Amino acid sequence: MRRRQELLLTVLLSLAFALSLASLICLFFPPLSASISEAAIRVQSLRWKYVIYSFFFICLVGLSLFFLLRILFSDMTRTVTLRKPEIGEIDLNMDAVENIALNATRTAQAGIKQARARASVKSKQLSIHIHCSLYSDVEIPVQMENIQERVKKEIERYTGLAVHQVYLTVDQVELIHTGVRR
């Protein structure tokens, strides 16, 4: 899913850059833009034409910079440094922490149909957010507390990171069909 988002951002960045480059060319080379401006905008005043092109150019450059910075800094915030031994750093991507949390959730045998996890680090405190769908035969408070404890223990065991909080959200409870027919 994240790969698709990164690909979409890259495509949007490329498109915004191409449009800003095209508007820059139209701004500084009026003969090339004469047919474009007459067909698309039909602006009589040369001054307004430059104002409109400048506005679009600034907007597209700003959009390009936004997407570029978002792509560059999205991966930086998704890692945490575990250790800094003499020979180099040991970094852990939040995707790995999320996978550990999901494995702990699924192996808890708590009646979970499906789950998704999100890990975040704020002020050097690790928080895990888990959204799950349950079957109807689950004692929700007891099982969710068990899952919270299990997720915290598993992440601390495998990564050495202290888990500040584990948030659980039950999005859906589905009925179990008994299969008894008359």
PDB file of C-alpha atoms in Angstrom, residues 16-124:
ATOM      1  CA  ALA A  16       3.623  19.111 -11.508  1.00  0.00           C
ATOM      2  CA  PHE A  17       7.237  19.637 -12.547  1.00  0.00           C
ATOM      3  CA  ALA A  18       6.373  19.182 -16.223  1.00  0.00           C
ATOM      4  CA  LEU A  19       3.464  21.621 -15.962  1.00  0.00           C
ATOM      5  CA  SER A  20       5.585  24.195 -14.159  1.00  0.00           C
ATOM      6  CA  LEU A  21       8.295  23.837 -16.807  1.00  0.00           C
ATOM      7  CA  ALA A  22       5.684  24.262 -19.564  1.00  0.00           C
ATOM      8  CA  SER A  23       4.292  27.380 -17.915  1.00  0.00           C
ATOM      9  CA  LEU A  24       7.813  28.758 -17.542  1.00  0.00           C
ATOM     10  CA  ILE A  25       8.454  28.206 -21.255  1.00  0.00           C
ATOM     11  CA  CYS A  26       5.152  29.886 -22.136  1.00  0.00           C
ATOM     12  CA  LEU A  27       6.037  32.816 -19.878  1.00  0.00           C
ATOM     13  CA  PHE A  28       9.441  33.547 -21.362  1.00  0.00           C
ATOM     14  CA  PHE A  29       8.814  32.526 -24.986  1.00  0.00           C
ATOM     15  CA  PRO A  30       5.639  34.325 -26.115  1.00  0.00           C
ATOM     16  CA  PRO A  31       5.719  33.038 -29.725  1.00  0.00           C
ATOM     17  CA  LEU A  32       5.428  29.452 -28.483  1.00  0.00           C
ATOM     18  CA  SER A  33       2.598  30.318 -26.162  1.00  0.00           C
ATOM     19  CA  ALA A  34       0.608  32.482 -28.568  1.00  0.00           C
ATOM     20  CA  SER A  35      -1.571  29.668 -29.849  1.00  0.00           C
ATOM     21  CA  ILE A  36      -1.951  28.162 -26.377  1.00  0.00           C
ATOM     22  CA  SER A  37      -2.938  31.428 -24.785  1.00  0.00           C
ATOM     23  CA  GLU A  38      -5.384  32.323 -27.546  1.00  0.00           C
ATOM     24  CA  ALA A  39      -7.080  28.949 -27.469  1.00  0.00           C
ATOM     25  CA  ALA A  40      -7.136  28.363 -23.742  1.00  0.00           C
ATOM     26  CA  ILE A  41      -7.424  31.715 -22.029  1.00  0.00           C
ATOM     27  CA  ARG A  42      -8.082  34.383 -24.692  1.00  0.00           C
ATOM     28  CA  VAL A  43      -6.547  37.143 -22.624  1.00  0.00           C
ATOM     29  CA  GLN A  44      -6.350  40.488 -24.461  1.00  0.00           C
ATOM     30  CA  SER A  45      -3.949  42.260 -22.168  1.00  0.00           C
ATOM     31  CA  LEU A  46      -0.312  41.157 -22.238  1.00  0.00           C
ATOM     32  CA  ARG A  47       0.092  42.158 -18.589  1.00  0.00           C
ATOM     33  CA  TRP A  48      -2.720  39.848 -17.425  1.00  0.00           C
ATOM     34  CA  LYS A  49      -1.250  37.032 -19.449  1.00  0.00           C
ATOM     35  CA  TYR A  50       2.037  37.332 -17.532  1.00  0.00           C
ATOM     36  CA  VAL A  51       0.180  37.561 -14.222  1.00  0.00           C
ATOM     37  CA  ILE A  52      -1.801  34.398 -14.949  1.00  0.00           C
ATOM     38  CA  TYR A  53       1.254  32.464 -16.157  1.00  0.00           C
ATOM     39  CA  SER A  54       3.273  33.631 -13.152  1.00  0.00           C
ATOM     40  CA  PHE A  55       0.499  32.561 -10.782  1.00  0.00           C
ATOM     41  CA  PHE A  56       0.291  29.080 -12.314  1.00  0.00           C
ATOM     42  CA  PHE A  57       4.065  28.768 -12.344  1.00  0.00           C
ATOM     43  CA  ILE A  58       4.337  29.671  -8.644  1.00  0.00           C
ATOM     44  CA  CYS A  59       1.502  27.289  -7.727  1.00  0.00           C
ATOM     45  CA  LEU A  60       3.016  24.399  -9.659  1.00  0.00           C
ATOM     46  CA  VAL A  61       6.507  24.972  -8.266  1.00  0.00           C
ATOM     47  CA  GLY A  62       5.038  25.079  -4.757  1.00  0.00           C
ATOM     48  CA  LEU A  63       3.135  21.862  -5.423  1.00  0.00           C
ATOM     49  CA  SER A  64       6.293  20.232  -6.784  1.00  0.00           C
ATOM     50  CA  LEU A  65       8.269  21.235  -3.712  1.00  0.00           C
ATOM     51  CA  PHE A  66       5.524  19.953  -1.415  1.00  0.00           C
ATOM     52  CA  PHE A  67       5.499  16.519  -3.036  1.00  0.00           C
ATOM     53  CA  LEU A  68       9.287  16.380  -3.204  1.00  0.00           C
ATOM     54  CA  LEU A  69       9.682  17.194   0.494  1.00  0.00           C
ATOM     55  CA  ARG A  70       6.948  14.746   1.420  1.00  0.00           C
ATOM     56  CA  ILE A  71       8.685  11.952  -0.474  1.00  0.00           C
ATOM     57  CA  LEU A  72      12.093  12.787   0.955  1.00  0.00           C
ATOM     58  CA  PHE A  73      11.001  13.063   4.581  1.00  0.00           C
ATOM     59  CA  SER A  74       8.418  10.266   4.671  1.00  0.00           C
ATOM     60  CA  ASP A  75      11.066   7.541   5.070  1.00  0.00           C
ATOM     61  CA  MET A  76      13.140   9.512   7.554  1.00  0.00           C
ATOM     62  CA  THR A  77      10.351   9.628  10.112  1.00  0.00           C
ATOM     63  CA  ARG A  78       9.594   5.922   9.706  1.00  0.00           C
ATOM     64  CA  THR A  79      12.853   4.665  11.214  1.00  0.00           C
ATOM     65  CA  VAL A  80      14.243   4.592  14.723  1.00  0.00           C
ATOM     66  CA  THR A  81      17.859   4.007  15.724  1.00  0.00           C
ATOM     67  CA  LEU A  82      18.238   0.995  17.997  1.00  0.00           C
ATOM     68  CA  ARG A  83      21.960   1.198  18.719  1.00  0.00           C
ATOM     69  CA  LYS A  84      25.091   3.013  17.637  1.00  0.00           C
ATOM     70  CA  PRO A  85      27.959   0.556  18.010  1.00  0.00           C
ATOM     71  CA  GLU A  86      31.479   1.408  16.876  1.00  0.00           C
ATOM     72  CA  ILE A  87      31.081  -0.046  13.388  1.00  0.00           C
ATOM     73  CA  GLY A  88      27.787   1.689  12.465  1.00  0.00           C
ATOM     74  CA  GLU A  89      24.185   2.380  13.380  1.00  0.00           C
ATOM     75  CA  ILE A  90      21.381  -0.151  13.679  1.00  0.00           C
ATOM     76  CA  ASP A  91      18.129   1.375  12.425  1.00  0.00           C
ATOM     77  CA  LEU A  92      14.693  -0.209  12.538  1.00  0.00           C
ATOM     78  CA  ASN A  93      11.951   0.687  10.111  1.00  0.00           C
ATOM     79  CA  MET A  94       8.475   1.171  11.575  1.00  0.00           C
ATOM     80  CA  ASP A  95       7.132  -1.380   9.082  1.00  0.00           C
ATOM     81  CA  ALA A  96       9.064  -4.063  10.975  1.00  0.00           C
ATOM     82  CA  VAL A  97       7.572  -2.905  14.283  1.00  0.00           C
ATOM     83  CA  GLU A  98       4.103  -2.946  12.734  1.00  0.00           C
ATOM     84  CA  ASN A  99       4.644  -6.503  11.483  1.00  0.00           C
ATOM     85  CA  ILE A 100       5.728  -7.649  14.949  1.00  0.00           C
ATOM     86  CA  ALA A 101       2.598  -6.048  16.408  1.00  0.00           C
ATOM     87  CA  LEU A 102       0.378  -7.755  13.822  1.00  0.00           C
ATOM     88  CA  ASN A 103       1.991 -11.151  14.434  1.00  0.00           C
ATOM     89  CA  ALA A 104       1.497 -10.752  18.175  1.00  0.00           C
ATOM     90  CA  THR A 105      -2.123  -9.761  17.596  1.00  0.00           C
ATOM     91  CA  ARG A 106      -2.867 -12.684  15.298  1.00  0.00           C
ATOM     92  CA  THR A 107      -1.189 -15.312  17.475  1.00  0.00           C
ATOM     93  CA  ALA A 108      -3.051 -14.185  20.586  1.00  0.00           C
ATOM     94  CA  GLN A 109      -5.986 -16.503  19.744  1.00  0.00           C
ATOM     95  CA  ALA A 110      -8.393 -13.757  20.770  1.00  0.00           C
ATOM     96  CA  GLY A 111     -11.060 -14.070  18.090  1.00  0.00           C
ATOM     97  CA  ILE A 112      -9.591 -11.478  15.760  1.00  0.00           C
ATOM     98  CA  LYS A 113     -10.788 -11.717  12.189  1.00  0.00           C
ATOM     99  CA  GLN A 114      -8.422  -9.110  10.758  1.00  0.00           C
ATOM    100  CA  ALA A 115      -6.157  -6.361  12.032  1.00  0.00           C
ATOM    101  CA  ARG A 116      -3.910  -3.564  10.863  1.00  0.00           C
ATOM    102  CA  ALA A 117      -1.239  -1.775  12.863  1.00  0.00           C
ATOM    103  CA  ARG A 118       0.503   1.572  12.757  1.00  0.00           C
ATOM    104  CA  ALA A 119       3.621   2.414  14.760  1.00  0.00           C
ATOM    105  CA  SER A 120       4.796   5.937  15.493  1.00  0.00           C
ATOM    106  CA  VAL A 121       7.540   7.582  17.504  1.00  0.00           C
ATOM    107  CA  LYS A 122       6.872  10.966  19.062  1.00  0.00           C
ATOM    108  CA  SER A 123       9.169  12.545  21.637  1.00  0.00           C
ATOM    109  CA  LYS A 124      11.202   9.310  21.710  1.00  0.00           C
TER     110      LYS A 124
END
